[in-house]
């Protein structure tokens, strides 16, 4: 099995409820969305393996990734992107020698069905202000993904909502209500450098029906990858 991967590295998790946890990151190429705040390159002809100091030509074989997973002394493996659910079959082919952490935009329900075995799901709820085309359709697919990868005794699922300074508070609130029973908690993540006044207002509303936390991108403040 092969996949296009942009980089591999070890660092702390800088977002969500596992912030500060040491992880092995596998960053896939490619994404089915085009969010206007995205800061991640979507394609690369080469994979930079910062763990071994190698530069590999894409695509990368699953056996190579498996060896890195097995030898890593980190808490867990984070599959990120891009959009890792585009590579669901590749992830499914890997042996889970340590916990698997999936960072996903939650818009590919058929792929989500293949990844029920993961231990952690950091699932996005996109806001209209992200500039996504056919937003209502994307939102419906997101609801379906959260139902498929819901929080269970064996899988910790939380919802991350990336928020700019200005957004439709009522729309975000109503969307969050639709998935409140499928997640452990909500994380409101400010777009790096944006104003947080409206985010704190939203938190006060959402906390009435679910644990809701405001957590920035900690790795950017620390200056690490």
Coordinates of C-alpha atoms in Angstrom, one line a residue, residues 62-72:
X62 CA 3.1 1.6 4.2
X63 CA 5.9 -0.7 5.3
X64 CA 8.2 2.3 5.8
X65 CA 5.6 4.1 7.9
X66 CA 4.9 0.9 9.9
X67 CA 8.6 0.7 10.9
X68 CA 8.5 4.3 12.1
X69 CA 5.4 3.7 14.1
X70 CA 6.8 0.6 15.8
X71 CA 10.1 2.3 16.7
X72 CA 8.6 5.6 17.9

